Coordinates of C-alpha atoms in Angstrom, one line a residue:
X995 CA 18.3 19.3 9.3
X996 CA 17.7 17.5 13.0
X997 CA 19.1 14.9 14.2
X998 CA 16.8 12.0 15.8
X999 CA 18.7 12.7 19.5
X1000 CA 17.6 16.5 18.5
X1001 CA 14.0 14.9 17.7
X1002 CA 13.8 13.0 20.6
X1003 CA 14.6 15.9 22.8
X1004 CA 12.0 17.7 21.4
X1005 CA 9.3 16.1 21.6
X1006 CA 10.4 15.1 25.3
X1007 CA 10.1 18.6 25.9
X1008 CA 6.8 18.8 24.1
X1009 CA 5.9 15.9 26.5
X1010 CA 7.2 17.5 29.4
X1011 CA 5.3 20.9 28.7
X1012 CA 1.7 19.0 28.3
X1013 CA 2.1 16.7 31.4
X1014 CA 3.0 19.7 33.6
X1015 CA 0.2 21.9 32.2
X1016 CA -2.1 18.8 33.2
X1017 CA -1.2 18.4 36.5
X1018 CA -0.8 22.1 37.5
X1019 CA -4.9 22.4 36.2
X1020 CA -5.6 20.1 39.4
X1021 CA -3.8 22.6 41.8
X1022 CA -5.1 20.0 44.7
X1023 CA -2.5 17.6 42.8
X1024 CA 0.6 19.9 43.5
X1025 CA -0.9 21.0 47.2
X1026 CA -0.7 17.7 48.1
X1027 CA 2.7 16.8 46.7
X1028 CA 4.0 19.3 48.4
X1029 CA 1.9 19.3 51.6
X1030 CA 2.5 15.9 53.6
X1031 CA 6.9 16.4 54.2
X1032 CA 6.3 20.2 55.4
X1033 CA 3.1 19.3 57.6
X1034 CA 5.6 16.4 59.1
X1035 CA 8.4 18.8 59.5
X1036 CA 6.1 21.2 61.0
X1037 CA 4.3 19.2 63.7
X1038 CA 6.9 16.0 64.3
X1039 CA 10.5 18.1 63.9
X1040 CA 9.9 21.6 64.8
X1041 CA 8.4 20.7 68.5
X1042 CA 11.2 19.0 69.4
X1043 CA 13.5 21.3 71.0
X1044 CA 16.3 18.6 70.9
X1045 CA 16.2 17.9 67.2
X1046 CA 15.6 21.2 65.5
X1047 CA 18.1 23.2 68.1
X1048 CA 20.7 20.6 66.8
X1049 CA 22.1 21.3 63.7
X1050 CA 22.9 17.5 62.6
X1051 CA 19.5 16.1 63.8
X1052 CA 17.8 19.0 62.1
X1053 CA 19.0 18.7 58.6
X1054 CA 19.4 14.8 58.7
X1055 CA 15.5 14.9 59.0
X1056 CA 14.9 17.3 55.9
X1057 CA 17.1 14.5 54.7
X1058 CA 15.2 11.6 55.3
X1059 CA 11.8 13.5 54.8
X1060 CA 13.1 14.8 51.5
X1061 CA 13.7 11.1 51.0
X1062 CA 10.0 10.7 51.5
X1063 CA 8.8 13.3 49.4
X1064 CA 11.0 12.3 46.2
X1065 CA 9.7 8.3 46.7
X1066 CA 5.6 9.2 46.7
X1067 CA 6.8 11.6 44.0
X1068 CA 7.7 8.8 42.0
X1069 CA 5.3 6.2 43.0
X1070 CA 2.1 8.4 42.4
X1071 CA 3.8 10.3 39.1
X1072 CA 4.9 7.0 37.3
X1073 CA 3.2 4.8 39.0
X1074 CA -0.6 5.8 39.5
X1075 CA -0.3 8.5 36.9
X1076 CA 0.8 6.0 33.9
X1077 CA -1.7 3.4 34.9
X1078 CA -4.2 6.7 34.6
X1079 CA -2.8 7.8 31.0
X1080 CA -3.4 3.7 29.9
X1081 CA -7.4 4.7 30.6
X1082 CA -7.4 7.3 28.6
X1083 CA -8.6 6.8 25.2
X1084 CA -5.5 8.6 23.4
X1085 CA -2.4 6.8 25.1
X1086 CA -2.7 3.5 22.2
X1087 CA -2.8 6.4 19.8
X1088 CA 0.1 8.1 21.0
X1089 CA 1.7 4.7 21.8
X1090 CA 1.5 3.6 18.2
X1091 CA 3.4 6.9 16.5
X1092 CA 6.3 6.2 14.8
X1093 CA 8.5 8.4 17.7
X1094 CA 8.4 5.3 19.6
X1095 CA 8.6 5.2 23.6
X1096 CA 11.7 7.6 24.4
X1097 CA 9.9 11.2 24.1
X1098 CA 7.0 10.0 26.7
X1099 CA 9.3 8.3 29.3
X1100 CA 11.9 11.5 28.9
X1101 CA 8.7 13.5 29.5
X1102 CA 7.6 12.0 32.1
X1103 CA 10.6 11.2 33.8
X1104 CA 11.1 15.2 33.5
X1105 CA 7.7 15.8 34.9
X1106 CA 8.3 14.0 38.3
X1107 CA 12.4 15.4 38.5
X1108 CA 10.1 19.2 38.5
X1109 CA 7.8 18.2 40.9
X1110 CA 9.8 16.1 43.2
X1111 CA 12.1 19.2 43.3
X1112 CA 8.7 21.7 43.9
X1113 CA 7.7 19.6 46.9
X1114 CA 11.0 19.9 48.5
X1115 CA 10.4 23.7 48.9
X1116 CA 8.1 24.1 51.7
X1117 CA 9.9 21.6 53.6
X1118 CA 13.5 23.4 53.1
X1119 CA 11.8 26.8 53.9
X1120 CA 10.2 25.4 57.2
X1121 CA 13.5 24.0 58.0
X1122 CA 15.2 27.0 57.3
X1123 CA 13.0 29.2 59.0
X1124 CA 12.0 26.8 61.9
X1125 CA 15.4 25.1 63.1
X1126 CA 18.9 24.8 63.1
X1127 CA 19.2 23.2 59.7
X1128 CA 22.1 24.1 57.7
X1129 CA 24.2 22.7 55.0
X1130 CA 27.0 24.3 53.0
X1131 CA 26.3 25.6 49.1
X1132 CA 28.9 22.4 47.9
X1133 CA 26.8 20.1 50.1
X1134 CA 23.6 21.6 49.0
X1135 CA 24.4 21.1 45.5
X1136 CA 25.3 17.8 45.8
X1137 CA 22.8 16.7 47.9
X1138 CA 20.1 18.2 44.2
X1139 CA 22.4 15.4 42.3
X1140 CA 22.3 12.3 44.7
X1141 CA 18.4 12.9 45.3
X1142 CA 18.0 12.5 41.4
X1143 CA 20.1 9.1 41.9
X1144 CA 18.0 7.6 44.6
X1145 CA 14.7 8.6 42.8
X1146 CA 15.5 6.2 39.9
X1147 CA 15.2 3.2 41.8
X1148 CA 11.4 4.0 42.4
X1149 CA 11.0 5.4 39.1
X1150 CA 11.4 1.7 37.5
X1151 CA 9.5 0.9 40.5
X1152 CA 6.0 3.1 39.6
X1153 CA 6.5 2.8 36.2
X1154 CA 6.1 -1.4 36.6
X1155 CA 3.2 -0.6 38.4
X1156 CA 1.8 1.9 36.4
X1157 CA 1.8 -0.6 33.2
X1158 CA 1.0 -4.0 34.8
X1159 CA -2.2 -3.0 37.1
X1160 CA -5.7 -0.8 36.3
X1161 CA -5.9 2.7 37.3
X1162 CA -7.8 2.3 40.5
X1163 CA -5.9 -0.8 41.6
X1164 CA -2.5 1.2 41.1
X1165 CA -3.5 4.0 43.4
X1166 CA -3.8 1.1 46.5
X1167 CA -0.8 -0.9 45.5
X1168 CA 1.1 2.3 45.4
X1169 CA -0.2 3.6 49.1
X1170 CA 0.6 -0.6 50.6
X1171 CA 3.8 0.0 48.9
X1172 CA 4.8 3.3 49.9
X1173 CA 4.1 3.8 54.2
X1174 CA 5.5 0.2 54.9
X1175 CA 8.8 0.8 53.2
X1176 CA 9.2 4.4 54.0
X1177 CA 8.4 3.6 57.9
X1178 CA 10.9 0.7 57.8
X1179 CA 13.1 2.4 55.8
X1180 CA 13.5 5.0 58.5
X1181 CA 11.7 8.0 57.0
X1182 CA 9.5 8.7 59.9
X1183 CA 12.1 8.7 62.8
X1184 CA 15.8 7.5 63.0
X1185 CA 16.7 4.5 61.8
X1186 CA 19.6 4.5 65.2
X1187 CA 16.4 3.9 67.3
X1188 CA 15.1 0.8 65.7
X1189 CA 15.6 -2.6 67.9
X1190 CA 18.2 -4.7 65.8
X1191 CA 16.0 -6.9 63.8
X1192 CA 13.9 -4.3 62.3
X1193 CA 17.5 -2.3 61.6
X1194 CA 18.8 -5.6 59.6
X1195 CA 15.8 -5.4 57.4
X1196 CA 15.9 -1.4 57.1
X1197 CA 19.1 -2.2 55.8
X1198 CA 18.5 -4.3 52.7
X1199 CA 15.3 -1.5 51.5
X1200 CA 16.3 1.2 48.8
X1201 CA 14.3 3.7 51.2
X1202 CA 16.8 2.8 54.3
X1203 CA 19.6 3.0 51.4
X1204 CA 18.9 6.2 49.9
X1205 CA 18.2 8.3 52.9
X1206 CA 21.6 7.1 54.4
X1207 CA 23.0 8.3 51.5
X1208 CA 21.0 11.7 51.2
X1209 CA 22.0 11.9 55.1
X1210 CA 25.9 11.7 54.1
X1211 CA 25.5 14.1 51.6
X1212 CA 23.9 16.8 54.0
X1213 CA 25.7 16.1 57.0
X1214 CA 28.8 13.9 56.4
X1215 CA 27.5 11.1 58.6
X1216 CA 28.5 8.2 57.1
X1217 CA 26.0 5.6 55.6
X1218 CA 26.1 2.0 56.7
X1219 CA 28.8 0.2 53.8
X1220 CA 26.3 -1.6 51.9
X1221 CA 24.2 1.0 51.0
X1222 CA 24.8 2.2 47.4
X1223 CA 25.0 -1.8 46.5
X1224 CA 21.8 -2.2 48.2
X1225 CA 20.3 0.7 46.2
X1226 CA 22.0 -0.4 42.9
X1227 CA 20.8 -3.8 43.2
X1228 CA 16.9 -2.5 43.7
X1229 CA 17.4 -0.3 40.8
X1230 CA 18.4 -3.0 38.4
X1231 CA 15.4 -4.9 39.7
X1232 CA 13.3 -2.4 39.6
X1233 CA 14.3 -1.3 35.9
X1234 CA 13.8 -5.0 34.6
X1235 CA 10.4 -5.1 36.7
X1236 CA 9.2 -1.8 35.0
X1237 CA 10.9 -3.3 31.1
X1238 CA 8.7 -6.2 31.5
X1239 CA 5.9 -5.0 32.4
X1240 CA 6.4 -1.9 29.5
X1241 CA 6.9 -4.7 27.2
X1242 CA 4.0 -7.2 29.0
X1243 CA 1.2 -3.8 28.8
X1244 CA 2.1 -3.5 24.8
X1245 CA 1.7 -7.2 23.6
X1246 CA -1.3 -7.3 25.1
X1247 CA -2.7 -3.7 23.7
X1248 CA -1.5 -4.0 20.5
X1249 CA -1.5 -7.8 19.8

């Protein structure tokens, strides 16, 4: 006899199966997950003679381009992807079974770990291939668990946009959301260049806060002190922004 935790991991599996079946039919989906981090590796790191021939400068920008690829991960999985599913016909269907909300969010919270984790392997090969990039196996495996702990902060954050806005207006909130905070958060060049009042707000952004901390993890330079705060305190945010508007999508479906 199963248990419900048993049930619930079932069908999360179920859910996971049929969500990564339907994104790998659009292969252009998966190309372009994977696409935009190695293309910026390619042309904006490897050219530079003084950051790929450096060992620390190469591999803290897989860091922070890693960074990049996990937060449009999770913005355009949860975020334009579940306003997408709310179009379709069979999500209030689904929504009223009696396995409740658990399976789906598991599944789909599954979904974007596997393909956040698939875009992160052109860039690793380019940097492995292409510069001095190194990290140690221990650092390597660590680095796997902390980019599963900054990714939570933006997956409350695409999952409240995925269920309070339409599926065409989710895709531009996402991409007004995305550039700005990634650019200030220091994904496209080093934060250590930024004039002091653009580094003061870098600072108080999950993106500055979780590529710090990715950074650590690869090389052992030290994030600024306030950065796992700073990330806790967007992810609590972001988790009650992304309950409410859960809760604000189904009173009004279902009313």
């Amino acid at each position: 006899m199963s248990t419900p935790l048993a049930t619930t991991l079932r069908l999360a599996g179920l859910h996971t199966r049929y969500q990564v079946l339907e994104t790998l039919r659009i292969p252009v989906a998966v190309i372009g997950n994977m696409l935009f981090p190695a293309l910026a590796m390619f042309f904006f790191v490897v050219p530079q003679e003084a950051i790929a021939s450096n060992p620390v400068a190469a591999t803290a920008a897989v860091g922070q381009l890693a960074m990049f690829a996990v937060m449009s991960t999770c913005l355009f999985t949860f975020g334009a992807g579940a306003a997408e599913d709310r179009a379709q016909p069979f999500d209030p269907y689904v929504r009223t079974l009696p396995a409740g909300p658990a399976p789906r969010m598991l599944g789909r919270m599954l979904t974007g770990g596997f393909f956040a984790l698939l875009g992160l392997v052109p860039l690793v090969l380019i940097a492995w291939l292409f510069t001095e990039a190194s990290v140690t196996p221990g650092r390597f495996a660590l680095a796997v668990l902390v980019i599963v702990g900054v990714a939570l902060p933006f997956l409350g954050l695409g999952l409240g946009i995925g269920y309070s806005t339409s599926a065409k207006a989710a895709l531009a909130v996402v991409q007004v959301v995305l550039f700005p905070i990634a650019f200030a958060g220091g994904l496209f060049m080093p934060p250590e260049i930024f004039p002091g009042w653009l580094d003061s707000i870098s600072q108080a952004l999950p993106s500055r806060a979780g590529r710090d901390l990715l950074v650590q993890t690869l090389t052992g330079a030290e994030a600024y002190p306030a950065a796992l705060p700073v990330l806790v305190g967007w992810g609590v945010l972001f988790t009650a922004f992304a309950l409410w508007a859960y809760r604000r999508d189904e009173g009004r479906r279902f009313r």
